[in-house]
Structures are given as structure tokens and as C-alpha cells.
Amino acid sequence: EIDEGDGNCVIEDIIVEEEKTEQTPPTDHQDLALEITADIPFVINAPEHLTELNALVAGQSDLNVETIIKRIVASNHPTLKEENKTKTATFYVVLIKYLVSKYGRVHFLIMF
């Protein structure tokens, strides 16, 4: 229905109001995630040894460890450089060693 007063469509006003109500404010978890990961660099070289990965994740929360691992994978993706294929393969070996050292062999195998 058209409102002849200003030429705007009443339906458009309703849609705009619905869009405003559908937006949800960030949850506490989202705020916390933004706050926690703020100090983690976006580009992280792939660790070649377990001691290097342990140093990167020492004292970090599980959320930060997850972020660090994701950023390592993204920073060293094979599509970025040919040499990253070897780096990524080495990192995955290091990552498996880290998971086994943290969760134990039995628990790690159950996760998969």
C-alpha cells in the first residue's frame, strides 16, 4: 500500500523495521573471542619442532590455541608458495605430536 503523503511505500517501512529487529548484539562469547585473540599475530610461521609449537601455545587458552593453529595453516597454505607443501606436511606431524602429548594417545585416537 502506498502512503500518498511522502510517496514512500508502507511495506518498505515494515521490512526496514524487521531488519532492525533481526540484528542481534554480539554475545559475551563473541566479545570474549575478540578480546582474547587480539594479541595473536595473523601471520605465523609453521613450527618445525614440537618445542616451537609448545612455545607458541604456552599459557594460551584453548580458544587461542585453536586460533593459533588456524592462523598457522592459513599463513603457510600450499597455494601461497610451493615451498609451503613441505612446511605444511612438517607442521601436521608436529601438530599430531602436540595433540598426543596434550591428550594422550588413547584420547587422541578416540577424537577421530
Coordinates of C-alpha atoms in Angstrom, one line a residue:
E1 CA 0.0 0.0 0.0
I2 CA 1.4 3.4 -0.9
D3 CA 1.3 6.3 1.5
E4 CA 0.4 9.2 -0.7
G5 CA 1.8 11.7 1.8
D6 CA 5.5 11.3 1.1
G7 CA 5.4 8.7 -1.7
N8 CA 7.1 6.0 0.4
C9 CA 5.8 2.5 0.5
V10 CA 4.5 1.3 3.8
I11 CA 5.8 -2.2 3.0
E12 CA 9.3 -0.9 2.8
D13 CA 9.0 0.7 6.2
I14 CA 7.9 -2.7 7.6
I15 CA 10.8 -4.5 6.0
V16 CA 13.3 -2.0 7.4
E17 CA 11.8 -2.4 10.9
E18 CA 12.1 -6.2 10.6
E19 CA 15.7 -5.9 9.5
K20 CA 16.4 -3.7 12.6
T21 CA 14.8 -6.3 14.9
E22 CA 16.7 -9.3 13.4
Q23 CA 20.1 -7.9 14.2
T24 CA 21.4 -9.4 17.4
P25 CA 24.0 -7.8 19.5
P26 CA 27.2 -9.8 20.0
T27 CA 27.1 -12.4 22.7
D28 CA 29.5 -12.4 25.6
H29 CA 31.3 -15.3 24.0
Q30 CA 31.9 -13.2 20.8
D31 CA 33.2 -10.3 22.8
L32 CA 35.5 -12.6 24.7
A33 CA 36.8 -14.2 21.5
L34 CA 37.6 -10.8 20.0
E35 CA 39.3 -9.7 23.2
I36 CA 41.4 -12.9 23.7
T37 CA 42.6 -13.3 20.1
A38 CA 43.6 -9.6 19.7
D39 CA 47.3 -10.3 20.6
I40 CA 47.8 -13.2 18.3
P41 CA 49.6 -12.3 15.1
F42 CA 47.7 -13.1 11.8
V43 CA 50.8 -14.5 10.1
I44 CA 52.6 -17.2 12.0
N45 CA 55.5 -19.3 10.6
A46 CA 54.9 -23.1 10.7
P47 CA 56.8 -24.6 13.6
E48 CA 59.1 -27.4 12.6
H49 CA 59.5 -28.9 16.0
L50 CA 57.2 -29.7 18.9
T51 CA 59.2 -27.3 21.2
E52 CA 58.4 -24.4 18.8
L53 CA 54.7 -25.2 18.9
N54 CA 54.7 -25.6 22.6
A55 CA 56.4 -22.2 23.0
L56 CA 53.7 -20.6 20.7
V57 CA 50.8 -22.1 22.7
A58 CA 52.3 -21.9 26.2
G59 CA 49.9 -20.3 28.6
Q60 CA 47.2 -19.8 26.0
S61 CA 43.5 -20.7 26.4
D62 CA 42.0 -23.5 24.2
L63 CA 40.3 -20.8 22.1
N64 CA 43.7 -19.1 21.5
V65 CA 45.4 -22.4 20.7
E66 CA 42.7 -23.1 18.1
T67 CA 43.2 -19.6 16.6
I68 CA 47.0 -20.1 16.5
I69 CA 46.6 -23.4 14.7
K70 CA 44.2 -22.0 12.2
R71 CA 46.5 -19.0 11.5
I72 CA 49.5 -21.2 11.1
V73 CA 47.6 -23.3 8.5
A74 CA 46.3 -20.2 6.7
S75 CA 49.7 -18.4 6.7
N76 CA 51.5 -21.4 5.3
H77 CA 48.9 -22.7 2.9
P78 CA 50.5 -24.5 -0.1
T79 CA 48.6 -22.3 -2.6
L80 CA 50.6 -19.3 -1.3
K81 CA 54.1 -20.8 -2.1
E82 CA 55.3 -24.0 -3.5
E83 CA 57.7 -24.5 -0.5
N84 CA 54.7 -24.4 1.8
K85 CA 53.8 -28.0 0.9
T86 CA 56.8 -29.3 2.8
K87 CA 56.2 -26.8 5.6
T88 CA 52.6 -27.8 6.0
A89 CA 53.4 -31.5 6.0
T90 CA 56.0 -31.0 8.7
F91 CA 53.6 -28.8 10.7
Y92 CA 50.9 -31.5 10.6
V93 CA 53.4 -34.0 12.1
V94 CA 54.3 -31.5 14.8
L95 CA 50.6 -30.9 15.4
I96 CA 49.9 -34.6 15.8
K97 CA 52.8 -34.9 18.3
Y98 CA 51.3 -31.9 20.2
L99 CA 47.9 -33.4 20.4
V100 CA 49.2 -36.8 21.5
S101 CA 51.4 -35.1 24.1
K102 CA 48.5 -33.0 25.4
Y103 CA 45.6 -35.5 25.3
G104 CA 47.5 -38.9 25.3
R105 CA 47.5 -41.4 22.5
V106 CA 44.3 -43.2 23.5
H107 CA 42.2 -40.0 23.9
F108 CA 43.6 -38.6 20.7
L109 CA 42.6 -41.7 18.7
I110 CA 39.1 -41.6 20.1
M111 CA 38.7 -38.0 18.9
F112 CA 38.9 -39.3 15.3

